[in-house]
Amino acid sequence: MQARPIIEALRKAQLPFVIKDACATLYDQWMTKDILTYLHLSKDRGNAELGMQIINRPSRYISKVALQEAAAKGGDFLNTLSRLASLNQSQHDRVEELIFHLQRLANLPLKEAVPYIRHIIGYEHYMLDYAKYRKIPSEGLIELLEELEESAKAYKTVEEWEESLIAVAQSIRQSMKDKSHVGISLSTMHSAKGLEFKAVFLIDIVDGIVPHNKSLGEIQLEEERRLFYVGLTRAKAYLYLMIPKERHQKKTENSPFVLEMLHPKVVLKEGEKVKHKIYGKGIIEKVDGPKATIRFNTTRKVVDYTYCIKHHLLYREEENV
């Protein structure tokens, strides 16, 4: 979903683009359908079809039999449902609470309505329960909710937002069918293997994305490091790295791969000659992890040599110019 704001911007600027990879659009996600249903139901609380879609998301413990009974009675669906004799007090209270939330939701601006559904109505908690039940990682689901919340901020009404979501989805499908390959290429680093472009933009080069927070093992990290290198070397003339300071209203950290590029890891060995900006020339006597004991002309110091090298305080003697 990282390409979503770029695709929206390209559409508005009427710039052609080509998507190299098959991808599910934001509109096609079932969570998006649920959020849109809540928003539409807040304006049409008597709609049985909308009400049945989200009544148990999160669970309000309403049975299919009760839903069918309320729908068969006609009239305002949720009010009819709340008055059913077959509901116990807990179920009744939950339906009444939903009606209250929908009344509030109807008066909120869109940018506040989506987080209200997520946090106050409890849709995010429902997603966490769903992930636990399905035994799948919850991070991807939460990230999708964050993407939905971010997307909605640019629009004033649910109709405008939904229209944009549909238009973007249609543009993506059309791009994937287009065999002319004319336009700005949008691709994963993996799919860019073997290709070259005059200019390359790598987006969201932040920790948690590059490398992804799911890549915990050394083998996985090395594979992502290699893919990052693939992305870097696709550029013939111009390379741009987009490193946002915030993502989904949370501060980000630069990708460690960028830091590795700027400050390559240096391993010192015993007996090597070095030069310190303050203490002058010295010889490495002992190395213990990032710490090194260095004998200078007039003193002996234990320093964090990785920190010193990173901040240009310490050099191998032959590297100092």
PDB file of C-alpha atoms in Angstrom:
ATOM      1  CA  MET A   1       0.000   0.000   0.000  1.00  0.00           C
ATOM      2  CA  GLN A   2       3.036   2.304   0.120  1.00  0.00           C
ATOM      3  CA  ALA A   3       2.394   3.406  -3.477  1.00  0.00           C
ATOM      4  CA  ARG A   4      -1.164   4.590  -2.757  1.00  0.00           C
ATOM      5  CA  PRO A   5      -0.423   8.324  -2.255  1.00  0.00           C
ATOM      6  CA  ILE A   6       1.929   8.294  -5.255  1.00  0.00           C
ATOM      7  CA  ILE A   7      -0.725   6.735  -7.472  1.00  0.00           C
ATOM      8  CA  GLU A   8      -3.263   9.313  -6.288  1.00  0.00           C
ATOM      9  CA  ALA A   9      -0.828  12.136  -7.076  1.00  0.00           C
ATOM     10  CA  LEU A  10      -0.030  10.715 -10.526  1.00  0.00           C
ATOM     11  CA  ARG A  11      -3.738  10.423 -11.305  1.00  0.00           C
ATOM     12  CA  LYS A  12      -4.421  14.026 -10.285  1.00  0.00           C
ATOM     13  CA  ALA A  13      -1.455  15.225 -12.357  1.00  0.00           C
ATOM     14  CA  GLN A  14      -2.655  13.059 -15.275  1.00  0.00           C
ATOM     15  CA  LEU A  15       0.732  11.391 -15.571  1.00  0.00           C
ATOM     16  CA  PRO A  16       0.709   7.874 -17.044  1.00  0.00           C
ATOM     17  CA  PHE A  17       2.113   5.088 -14.885  1.00  0.00           C
ATOM     18  CA  VAL A  18       2.784   1.378 -15.193  1.00  0.00           C
ATOM     19  CA  ILE A  19       2.541  -1.060 -12.282  1.00  0.00           C
ATOM     20  CA  LYS A  20       4.963  -3.951 -12.599  1.00  0.00           C
ATOM     21  CA  ASP A  21       3.506  -6.104  -9.818  1.00  0.00           C
ATOM     22  CA  ALA A  22       0.086  -7.529  -9.111  1.00  0.00           C
ATOM     23  CA  CYS A  23      -1.310  -5.822  -6.030  1.00  0.00           C
ATOM     24  CA  ALA A  24      -4.513  -5.654  -4.054  1.00  0.00           C
ATOM     25  CA  THR A  25      -5.915  -2.142  -3.961  1.00  0.00           C
ATOM     26  CA  LEU A  26      -7.018  -0.409  -0.786  1.00  0.00           C
ATOM     27  CA  TYR A  27     -10.627  -0.439  -2.017  1.00  0.00           C
ATOM     28  CA  ASP A  28     -10.559  -4.221  -2.516  1.00  0.00           C
ATOM     29  CA  GLN A  29      -9.675  -4.957   1.115  1.00  0.00           C
ATOM     30  CA  TRP A  30     -12.573  -6.306   3.182  1.00  0.00           C
ATOM     31  CA  MET A  31     -11.576  -4.030   6.067  1.00  0.00           C
ATOM     32  CA  THR A  32     -12.118  -1.041   3.786  1.00  0.00           C
ATOM     33  CA  LYS A  33     -15.603  -2.336   3.009  1.00  0.00           C
ATOM     34  CA  ASP A  34     -16.339  -2.576   6.741  1.00  0.00           C
ATOM     35  CA  ILE A  35     -15.182   0.979   7.454  1.00  0.00           C
ATOM     36  CA  LEU A  36     -17.206   2.316   4.525  1.00  0.00           C
ATOM     37  CA  THR A  37     -20.234   0.352   5.725  1.00  0.00           C
ATOM     38  CA  TYR A  38     -20.015   1.946   9.175  1.00  0.00           C
ATOM     39  CA  LEU A  39     -19.843   5.376   7.584  1.00  0.00           C
ATOM     40  CA  HIS A  40     -22.812   4.749   5.273  1.00  0.00           C
ATOM     41  CA  LEU A  41     -24.827   3.141   8.085  1.00  0.00           C
ATOM     42  CA  SER A  42     -24.342   6.227  10.243  1.00  0.00           C
ATOM     43  CA  LYS A  43     -26.311   8.162   7.610  1.00  0.00           C
ATOM     44  CA  ASP A  44     -28.849   5.374   6.976  1.00  0.00           C
ATOM     45  CA  ARG A  45     -29.354   3.582  10.275  1.00  0.00           C
ATOM     46  CA  GLY A  46     -32.488   1.792   9.103  1.00  0.00           C
ATOM     47  CA  ASN A  47     -30.637  -0.071   6.322  1.00  0.00           C
ATOM     48  CA  ALA A  48     -30.810  -3.802   7.137  1.00  0.00           C
ATOM     49  CA  GLU A  49     -28.174  -4.883   4.623  1.00  0.00           C
ATOM     50  CA  LEU A  50     -25.590  -2.454   6.002  1.00  0.00           C
ATOM     51  CA  GLY A  51     -26.493  -3.260   9.589  1.00  0.00           C
ATOM     52  CA  MET A  52     -26.124  -7.011   9.147  1.00  0.00           C
ATOM     53  CA  GLN A  53     -22.708  -6.573   7.555  1.00  0.00           C
ATOM     54  CA  ILE A  54     -21.074  -4.961  10.596  1.00  0.00           C
ATOM     55  CA  ILE A  55     -23.310  -5.901  13.515  1.00  0.00           C
ATOM     56  CA  ASN A  56     -20.740  -8.418  14.784  1.00  0.00           C
ATOM     57  CA  ARG A  57     -17.614  -6.485  13.819  1.00  0.00           C
ATOM     58  CA  PRO A  58     -16.751  -6.203  16.695  1.00  0.00           C
ATOM     59  CA  SER A  59     -18.861  -9.026  18.066  1.00  0.00           C
ATOM     60  CA  ARG A  60     -22.119  -8.018  19.703  1.00  0.00           C
ATOM     61  CA  TYR A  61     -23.192 -11.652  19.976  1.00  0.00           C
ATOM     62  CA  ILE A  62     -26.241 -11.207  17.747  1.00  0.00           C
ATOM     63  CA  SER A  63     -27.347 -14.435  16.058  1.00  0.00           C
ATOM     64  CA  LYS A  64     -28.313 -14.844  12.400  1.00  0.00           C
ATOM     65  CA  VAL A  65     -31.792 -15.821  13.536  1.00  0.00           C
ATOM     66  CA  ALA A  66     -32.212 -12.516  15.394  1.00  0.00           C
ATOM     67  CA  LEU A  67     -30.901 -10.554  12.390  1.00  0.00           C
ATOM     68  CA  GLN A  68     -33.315 -12.319  10.023  1.00  0.00           C
ATOM     69  CA  GLU A  69     -36.194 -11.716  12.426  1.00  0.00           C
ATOM     70  CA  ALA A  70     -35.450  -7.982  12.634  1.00  0.00           C
ATOM     71  CA  ALA A  71     -35.057  -7.707   8.846  1.00  0.00           C
ATOM     72  CA  ALA A  72     -38.363  -9.529   8.294  1.00  0.00           C
ATOM     73  CA  LYS A  73     -40.213  -7.102  10.563  1.00  0.00           C
ATOM     74  CA  GLY A  74     -39.138  -4.171   8.371  1.00  0.00           C
ATOM     75  CA  GLY A  75     -38.847  -0.571   9.493  1.00  0.00           C
ATOM     76  CA  ASP A  76     -35.729   0.851  11.135  1.00  0.00           C
ATOM     77  CA  PHE A  77     -33.500  -2.213  11.281  1.00  0.00           C
ATOM     78  CA  LEU A  78     -31.353  -1.393  14.313  1.00  0.00           C
ATOM     79  CA  ASN A  79     -34.236  -0.048  16.391  1.00  0.00           C
ATOM     80  CA  THR A  80     -36.288  -3.122  15.527  1.00  0.00           C
ATOM     81  CA  LEU A  81     -33.335  -5.363  16.413  1.00  0.00           C
ATOM     82  CA  SER A  82     -32.845  -3.689  19.791  1.00  0.00           C
ATOM     83  CA  ARG A  83     -36.527  -4.319  20.711  1.00  0.00           C
ATOM     84  CA  LEU A  84     -36.555  -8.034  19.913  1.00  0.00           C
ATOM     85  CA  ALA A  85     -37.768 -10.107  22.851  1.00  0.00           C
ATOM     86  CA  SER A  86     -35.275 -12.827  21.940  1.00  0.00           C
ATOM     87  CA  LEU A  87     -32.313 -10.593  22.869  1.00  0.00           C
ATOM     88  CA  ASN A  88     -30.943 -10.748  26.388  1.00  0.00           C
ATOM     89  CA  GLN A  89     -30.042  -7.571  28.271  1.00  0.00           C
ATOM     90  CA  SER A  90     -26.375  -7.691  27.261  1.00  0.00           C
ATOM     91  CA  GLN A  91     -27.214  -8.028  23.572  1.00  0.00           C
ATOM     92  CA  HIS A  92     -29.802  -5.248  23.833  1.00  0.00           C
ATOM     93  CA  ASP A  93     -27.248  -2.942  25.478  1.00  0.00           C
ATOM     94  CA  ARG A  94     -24.708  -3.649  22.730  1.00  0.00           C
ATOM     95  CA  VAL A  95     -27.177  -2.775  19.967  1.00  0.00           C
ATOM     96  CA  GLU A  96     -28.186   0.407  21.805  1.00  0.00           C
ATOM     97  CA  GLU A  97     -24.513   1.299  22.174  1.00  0.00           C
ATOM     98  CA  LEU A  98     -24.025   0.804  18.411  1.00  0.00           C
ATOM     99  CA  ILE A  99     -26.962   3.129  17.690  1.00  0.00           C
ATOM    100  CA  PHE A 100     -25.417   5.739  19.979  1.00  0.00           C
ATOM    101  CA  HIS A 101     -22.033   5.464  18.243  1.00  0.00           C
ATOM    102  CA  LEU A 102     -23.630   5.734  14.791  1.00  0.00           C
ATOM    103  CA  GLN A 103     -25.452   8.900  15.851  1.00  0.00           C
ATOM    104  CA  ARG A 104     -22.151  10.433  16.946  1.00  0.00           C
ATOM    105  CA  LEU A 105     -20.370   9.135  13.862  1.00  0.00           C
ATOM    106  CA  ALA A 106     -22.856  10.864  11.566  1.00  0.00           C
ATOM    107  CA  ASN A 107     -21.773  14.269  12.894  1.00  0.00           C
ATOM    108  CA  LEU A 108     -18.012  13.769  12.761  1.00  0.00           C
ATOM    109  CA  PRO A 109     -15.769  14.998   9.926  1.00  0.00           C
ATOM    110  CA  LEU A 110     -14.324  12.117   7.925  1.00  0.00           C
ATOM    111  CA  LYS A 111     -10.796  12.562   9.288  1.00  0.00           C
ATOM    112  CA  GLU A 112     -12.190  11.994  12.801  1.00  0.00           C
ATOM    113  CA  ALA A 113     -14.794   9.394  11.844  1.00  0.00           C
ATOM    114  CA  VAL A 114     -12.348   6.706  10.710  1.00  0.00           C
ATOM    115  CA  PRO A 115     -10.260   6.773  13.938  1.00  0.00           C
ATOM    116  CA  TYR A 116     -13.555   6.828  15.897  1.00  0.00           C
ATOM    117  CA  ILE A 117     -14.577   3.541  14.251  1.00  0.00           C
ATOM    118  CA  ARG A 118     -11.132   2.139  14.812  1.00  0.00           C
ATOM    119  CA  HIS A 119     -10.622   3.066  18.468  1.00  0.00           C
ATOM    120  CA  ILE A 120     -13.951   4.042  20.066  1.00  0.00           C
ATOM    121  CA  ILE A 121     -16.324   1.614  18.383  1.00  0.00           C
ATOM    122  CA  GLY A 122     -13.615  -1.025  18.736  1.00  0.00           C
ATOM    123  CA  TYR A 123     -12.912  -2.142  15.173  1.00  0.00           C
ATOM    124  CA  GLU A 124      -9.163  -2.381  15.796  1.00  0.00           C
ATOM    125  CA  HIS A 125      -9.740  -4.627  18.801  1.00  0.00           C
ATOM    126  CA  TYR A 126     -11.923  -6.793  16.572  1.00  0.00           C
ATOM    127  CA  MET A 127      -9.035  -7.016  14.064  1.00  0.00           C
ATOM    128  CA  LEU A 128      -6.621  -8.087  16.803  1.00  0.00           C
ATOM    129  CA  ASP A 129      -9.048 -10.798  17.916  1.00  0.00           C
ATOM    130  CA  TYR A 130      -9.449 -11.886  14.292  1.00  0.00           C
ATOM    131  CA  ALA A 131      -5.667 -12.156  13.834  1.00  0.00           C
ATOM    132  CA  LYS A 132      -5.368 -14.194  17.038  1.00  0.00           C
ATOM    133  CA  TYR A 133      -8.181 -16.526  15.985  1.00  0.00           C
ATOM    134  CA  ARG A 134      -6.707 -17.019  12.514  1.00  0.00           C
ATOM    135  CA  LYS A 135      -3.198 -17.325  13.956  1.00  0.00           C
ATOM    136  CA  ILE A 136      -1.829 -14.669  11.631  1.00  0.00           C
ATOM    137  CA  PRO A 137       0.393 -11.650  12.421  1.00  0.00           C
ATOM    138  CA  SER A 138      -1.649  -8.602  13.391  1.00  0.00           C
ATOM    139  CA  GLU A 139       0.928  -6.046  12.174  1.00  0.00           C
ATOM    140  CA  GLY A 140      -0.230  -6.152   8.554  1.00  0.00           C
ATOM    141  CA  LEU A 141      -3.864  -5.642   9.533  1.00  0.00           C
ATOM    142  CA  ILE A 142      -3.026  -2.689  11.791  1.00  0.00           C
ATOM    143  CA  GLU A 143      -0.862  -1.169   9.060  1.00  0.00           C
ATOM    144  CA  LEU A 144      -3.807  -1.401   6.676  1.00  0.00           C
ATOM    145  CA  LEU A 145      -6.041   0.402   9.179  1.00  0.00           C
ATOM    146  CA  GLU A 146      -3.393   3.116   9.500  1.00  0.00           C
ATOM    147  CA  GLU A 147      -3.277   3.417   5.712  1.00  0.00           C
ATOM    148  CA  LEU A 148      -7.070   3.770   5.586  1.00  0.00           C
ATOM    149  CA  GLU A 149      -7.008   6.441   8.268  1.00  0.00           C
ATOM    150  CA  GLU A 150      -4.261   8.339   6.422  1.00  0.00           C
ATOM    151  CA  SER A 151      -6.080   8.066   3.095  1.00  0.00           C
ATOM    152  CA  ALA A 152      -9.353   9.451   4.491  1.00  0.00           C
ATOM    153  CA  LYS A 153      -7.727  12.662   5.761  1.00  0.00           C
ATOM    154  CA  ALA A 154      -7.603  14.163   2.270  1.00  0.00           C
ATOM    155  CA  TYR A 155     -11.400  14.099   1.807  1.00  0.00           C
ATOM    156  CA  LYS A 156     -14.357  15.846   3.384  1.00  0.00           C
ATOM    157  CA  THR A 157     -17.090  13.294   2.722  1.00  0.00           C
ATOM    158  CA  VAL A 158     -17.303   9.516   2.607  1.00  0.00           C
ATOM    159  CA  GLU A 159     -18.685   9.780  -0.938  1.00  0.00           C
ATOM    160  CA  GLU A 160     -15.615  11.689  -2.156  1.00  0.00           C
ATOM    161  CA  TRP A 161     -13.305   9.261  -0.405  1.00  0.00           C
ATOM    162  CA  GLU A 162     -15.041   6.177  -1.749  1.00  0.00           C
ATOM    163  CA  GLU A 163     -15.103   7.630  -5.259  1.00  0.00           C
ATOM    164  CA  SER A 164     -11.338   8.207  -5.059  1.00  0.00           C
ATOM    165  CA  LEU A 165     -10.699   4.693  -3.737  1.00  0.00           C
ATOM    166  CA  ILE A 166     -12.685   3.220  -6.635  1.00  0.00           C
ATOM    167  CA  ALA A 167     -10.925   5.432  -9.181  1.00  0.00           C
ATOM    168  CA  VAL A 168      -7.482   4.452  -7.889  1.00  0.00           C
ATOM    169  CA  ALA A 169      -8.435   0.766  -7.969  1.00  0.00           C
ATOM    170  CA  GLN A 170      -9.631   1.129 -11.573  1.00  0.00           C
ATOM    171  CA  SER A 171      -6.435   2.951 -12.555  1.00  0.00           C
ATOM    172  CA  ILE A 172      -4.322   0.189 -11.041  1.00  0.00           C
ATOM    173  CA  ARG A 173      -6.248  -2.544 -12.852  1.00  0.00           C
ATOM    174  CA  GLN A 174      -6.004  -0.645 -16.131  1.00  0.00           C
ATOM    175  CA  SER A 175      -2.287  -0.093 -15.662  1.00  0.00           C
ATOM    176  CA  MET A 176      -1.717  -3.788 -15.048  1.00  0.00           C
ATOM    177  CA  LYS A 177      -3.526  -4.611 -18.312  1.00  0.00           C
ATOM    178  CA  ASP A 178      -1.593  -1.987 -20.289  1.00  0.00           C
ATOM    179  CA  LYS A 179       1.172  -3.669 -22.283  1.00  0.00           C
ATOM    180  CA  SER A 180       2.599  -0.474 -23.798  1.00  0.00           C
ATOM    181  CA  HIS A 181       4.874   0.118 -20.749  1.00  0.00           C
ATOM    182  CA  VAL A 182       4.686   3.873 -21.370  1.00  0.00           C
ATOM    183  CA  GLY A 183       4.815   5.981 -18.234  1.00  0.00           C
ATOM    184  CA  ILE A 184       6.337   6.088 -14.770  1.00  0.00           C
ATOM    185  CA  SER A 185       7.155   2.569 -13.568  1.00  0.00           C
ATOM    186  CA  LEU A 186       6.005   1.561 -10.086  1.00  0.00           C
ATOM    187  CA  SER A 187       7.697  -1.595  -8.918  1.00  0.00           C
ATOM    188  CA  THR A 188       9.020  -3.526  -5.957  1.00  0.00           C
ATOM    189  CA  MET A 189      12.779  -3.780  -5.679  1.00  0.00           C
ATOM    190  CA  HIS A 190      12.504  -7.494  -6.357  1.00  0.00           C
ATOM    191  CA  SER A 191      10.656  -6.981  -9.645  1.00  0.00           C
ATOM    192  CA  ALA A 192      13.184  -4.351 -10.753  1.00  0.00           C
ATOM    193  CA  LYS A 193      15.976  -6.919 -11.028  1.00  0.00           C
ATOM    194  CA  GLY A 194      17.697  -6.699 -14.391  1.00  0.00           C
ATOM    195  CA  LEU A 195      16.081  -3.352 -15.270  1.00  0.00           C
ATOM    196  CA  GLU A 196      17.676   0.090 -15.414  1.00  0.00           C
ATOM    197  CA  PHE A 197      16.179   3.567 -15.418  1.00  0.00           C
ATOM    198  CA  LYS A 198      17.620   7.030 -15.838  1.00  0.00           C
ATOM    199  CA  ALA A 199      16.102   8.119 -12.526  1.00  0.00           C
ATOM    200  CA  VAL A 200      15.029   5.954  -9.590  1.00  0.00           C
ATOM    201  CA  PHE A 201      13.043   6.983  -6.508  1.00  0.00           C
ATOM    202  CA  LEU A 202      13.099   4.595  -3.547  1.00  0.00           C
ATOM    203  CA  ILE A 203      10.283   5.434  -1.132  1.00  0.00           C
ATOM    204  CA  ASP A 204       9.856   4.874   2.609  1.00  0.00           C
ATOM    205  CA  ILE A 205      13.468   3.929   3.260  1.00  0.00           C
ATOM    206  CA  VAL A 206      12.874   3.701   7.000  1.00  0.00           C
ATOM    207  CA  ASP A 207      13.410   1.048   9.629  1.00  0.00           C
ATOM    208  CA  GLY A 208      10.440  -1.308   9.677  1.00  0.00           C
ATOM    209  CA  ILE A 209       9.950  -1.043   5.911  1.00  0.00           C
ATOM    210  CA  VAL A 210      13.539  -1.451   4.696  1.00  0.00           C
ATOM    211  CA  PRO A 211      14.209  -3.885   6.210  1.00  0.00           C
ATOM    212  CA  HIS A 212      10.666  -4.971   6.996  1.00  0.00           C
ATOM    213  CA  ASN A 213       9.916  -5.516  10.665  1.00  0.00           C
ATOM    214  CA  LYS A 214       9.062  -9.147   9.883  1.00  0.00           C
ATOM    215  CA  SER A 215      12.672  -9.814   8.836  1.00  0.00           C
ATOM    216  CA  LEU A 216      14.174 -10.810  12.146  1.00  0.00           C
ATOM    217  CA  GLY A 217      16.731 -13.454  11.227  1.00  0.00           C
ATOM    218  CA  GLU A 218      20.194 -12.732   9.869  1.00  0.00           C
ATOM    219  CA  ILE A 219      19.425 -14.592   6.624  1.00  0.00           C
ATOM    220  CA  GLN A 220      16.273 -12.527   6.072  1.00  0.00           C
ATOM    221  CA  LEU A 221      18.126  -9.297   6.860  1.00  0.00           C
ATOM    222  CA  GLU A 222      20.870 -10.178   4.405  1.00  0.00           C
ATOM    223  CA  GLU A 223      18.288 -10.860   1.684  1.00  0.00           C
ATOM    224  CA  GLU A 224      16.649  -7.477   2.300  1.00  0.00           C
ATOM    225  CA  ARG A 225      20.064  -5.806   2.297  1.00  0.00           C
ATOM    226  CA  ARG A 226      20.729  -7.406  -1.082  1.00  0.00           C
ATOM    227  CA  LEU A 227      17.361  -6.228  -2.438  1.00  0.00           C
ATOM    228  CA  PHE A 228      18.107  -2.714  -1.241  1.00  0.00           C
ATOM    229  CA  TYR A 229      21.361  -2.859  -3.186  1.00  0.00           C
ATOM    230  CA  VAL A 230      19.380  -4.027  -6.234  1.00  0.00           C
ATOM    231  CA  GLY A 231      17.148  -0.947  -5.892  1.00  0.00           C
ATOM    232  CA  LEU A 232      20.105   1.398  -5.554  1.00  0.00           C
ATOM    233  CA  THR A 233      21.822   0.050  -8.650  1.00  0.00           C
ATOM    234  CA  ARG A 234      18.801   0.372 -10.955  1.00  0.00           C
ATOM    235  CA  ALA A 235      19.581   4.086 -11.421  1.00  0.00           C
ATOM    236  CA  LYS A 236      21.708   5.091 -14.406  1.00  0.00           C
ATOM    237  CA  ALA A 237      22.038   8.778 -13.550  1.00  0.00           C
ATOM    238  CA  TYR A 238      19.804   9.929 -10.673  1.00  0.00           C
ATOM    239  CA  LEU A 239      18.955   8.192  -7.418  1.00  0.00           C
ATOM    240  CA  TYR A 240      16.607   9.617  -4.795  1.00  0.00           C
ATOM    241  CA  LEU A 241      15.838   8.110  -1.386  1.00  0.00           C
ATOM    242  CA  MET A 242      12.613   9.229   0.296  1.00  0.00           C
ATOM    243  CA  ILE A 243      13.027   9.066   4.079  1.00  0.00           C
ATOM    244  CA  PRO A 244       9.916  10.550   5.755  1.00  0.00           C
ATOM    245  CA  LYS A 245      10.259  11.891   9.278  1.00  0.00           C
ATOM    246  CA  GLU A 246       6.841  10.474  10.171  1.00  0.00           C
ATOM    247  CA  ARG A 247       4.709   7.604   8.951  1.00  0.00           C
ATOM    248  CA  HIS A 248       1.101   7.214  10.101  1.00  0.00           C
ATOM    249  CA  GLN A 249       1.704  10.001  12.652  1.00  0.00           C
ATOM    250  CA  LYS A 250       4.620   8.117  14.210  1.00  0.00           C
ATOM    251  CA  LYS A 251       8.249   9.185  14.108  1.00  0.00           C
ATOM    252  CA  THR A 252      10.467   7.051  11.924  1.00  0.00           C
ATOM    253  CA  GLU A 253      14.102   6.011  12.044  1.00  0.00           C
ATOM    254  CA  ASN A 254      16.334   5.902   8.988  1.00  0.00           C
ATOM    255  CA  SER A 255      16.820   2.480   7.505  1.00  0.00           C
ATOM    256  CA  PRO A 256      19.891   0.851   9.048  1.00  0.00           C
ATOM    257  CA  PHE A 257      20.943   0.037   5.487  1.00  0.00           C
ATOM    258  CA  VAL A 258      21.312   3.758   4.775  1.00  0.00           C
ATOM    259  CA  LEU A 259      23.395   4.177   7.913  1.00  0.00           C
ATOM    260  CA  GLU A 260      25.560   1.265   6.779  1.00  0.00           C
ATOM    261  CA  MET A 261      26.121   3.032   3.465  1.00  0.00           C
ATOM    262  CA  LEU A 262      27.083   6.287   5.117  1.00  0.00           C
ATOM    263  CA  HIS A 263      29.155   4.651   7.830  1.00  0.00           C
ATOM    264  CA  PRO A 264      30.475   1.272   6.639  1.00  0.00           C
ATOM    265  CA  LYS A 265      31.258  -1.122   9.457  1.00  0.00           C
ATOM    266  CA  VAL A 266      34.951  -1.132  10.338  1.00  0.00           C
ATOM    267  CA  VAL A 267      36.497  -3.907  12.403  1.00  0.00           C
ATOM    268  CA  LEU A 268      39.805  -3.114  14.070  1.00  0.00           C
ATOM    269  CA  LYS A 269      42.342  -5.763  15.002  1.00  0.00           C
ATOM    270  CA  GLU A 270      45.024  -5.968  17.642  1.00  0.00           C
ATOM    271  CA  GLY A 271      48.310  -4.473  16.475  1.00  0.00           C
ATOM    272  CA  GLU A 272      46.743  -2.060  13.977  1.00  0.00           C
ATOM    273  CA  LYS A 273      47.977   1.526  13.939  1.00  0.00           C
ATOM    274  CA  VAL A 274      45.370   4.262  14.368  1.00  0.00           C
ATOM    275  CA  LYS A 275      45.191   7.991  14.853  1.00  0.00           C
ATOM    276  CA  HIS A 276      42.817   9.770  17.218  1.00  0.00           C
ATOM    277  CA  LYS A 277      41.920  13.425  16.704  1.00  0.00           C
ATOM    278  CA  ILE A 278      42.701  14.239  20.349  1.00  0.00           C
ATOM    279  CA  TYR A 279      45.235  11.643  21.512  1.00  0.00           C
ATOM    280  CA  GLY A 280      47.206  11.305  18.297  1.00  0.00           C
ATOM    281  CA  LYS A 281      48.839   8.104  17.030  1.00  0.00           C
ATOM    282  CA  GLY A 282      48.295   4.793  18.804  1.00  0.00           C
ATOM    283  CA  ILE A 283      48.320   1.011  18.541  1.00  0.00           C
ATOM    284  CA  ILE A 284      45.361  -1.314  19.189  1.00  0.00           C
ATOM    285  CA  GLU A 285      46.239  -3.532  22.168  1.00  0.00           C
ATOM    286  CA  LYS A 286      42.900  -5.257  22.722  1.00  0.00           C
ATOM    287  CA  VAL A 287      39.496  -5.439  21.014  1.00  0.00           C
ATOM    288  CA  ASP A 288      36.366  -6.443  22.944  1.00  0.00           C
ATOM    289  CA  GLY A 289      33.252  -6.023  20.812  1.00  0.00           C
ATOM    290  CA  PRO A 290      32.895  -2.323  19.982  1.00  0.00           C
ATOM    291  CA  LYS A 291      35.476  -1.380  22.634  1.00  0.00           C
ATOM    292  CA  ALA A 292      39.180  -1.106  21.937  1.00  0.00           C
ATOM    293  CA  THR A 293      42.111  -0.550  24.270  1.00  0.00           C
ATOM    294  CA  ILE A 294      44.540   1.797  22.502  1.00  0.00           C
ATOM    295  CA  ARG A 295      48.078   2.663  23.645  1.00  0.00           C
ATOM    296  CA  PHE A 296      48.919   6.213  22.653  1.00  0.00           C
ATOM    297  CA  ASN A 297      52.298   7.947  23.099  1.00  0.00           C
ATOM    298  CA  THR A 298      51.501   9.318  26.547  1.00  0.00           C
ATOM    299  CA  THR A 299      48.406   7.387  27.703  1.00  0.00           C
ATOM    300  CA  ARG A 300      46.290   4.264  27.314  1.00  0.00           C
ATOM    301  CA  LYS A 301      42.544   4.606  26.587  1.00  0.00           C
ATOM    302  CA  VAL A 302      39.548   2.293  26.263  1.00  0.00           C
ATOM    303  CA  VAL A 303      37.227   3.786  23.639  1.00  0.00           C
ATOM    304  CA  ASP A 304      34.089   2.804  21.745  1.00  0.00           C
ATOM    305  CA  TYR A 305      35.912   2.666  18.439  1.00  0.00           C
ATOM    306  CA  THR A 306      32.721   2.161  16.377  1.00  0.00           C
ATOM    307  CA  TYR A 307      31.374   5.462  17.761  1.00  0.00           C
ATOM    308  CA  CYS A 308      34.687   7.211  17.213  1.00  0.00           C
ATOM    309  CA  ILE A 309      34.976   6.039  13.608  1.00  0.00           C
ATOM    310  CA  LYS A 310      31.352   6.982  12.880  1.00  0.00           C
ATOM    311  CA  HIS A 311      31.964  10.514  14.194  1.00  0.00           C
ATOM    312  CA  HIS A 312      35.349  10.845  12.437  1.00  0.00           C
ATOM    313  CA  LEU A 313      37.355  10.887  15.649  1.00  0.00           C
ATOM    314  CA  LEU A 314      39.416   7.793  14.907  1.00  0.00           C
ATOM    315  CA  TYR A 315      41.064   6.494  11.733  1.00  0.00           C
ATOM    316  CA  ARG A 316      43.311   3.706  10.677  1.00  0.00           C
ATOM    317  CA  GLU A 317      46.578   5.543  10.272  1.00  0.00           C
ATOM    318  CA  GLU A 318      46.763   4.956   6.521  1.00  0.00           C
ATOM    319  CA  GLU A 319      43.201   6.303   6.070  1.00  0.00           C
ATOM    320  CA  ASN A 320      43.969   9.651   7.704  1.00  0.00           C
ATOM    321  CA  VAL A 321      44.601  12.366   5.130  1.00  0.00           C
TER     322      VAL A 321
END
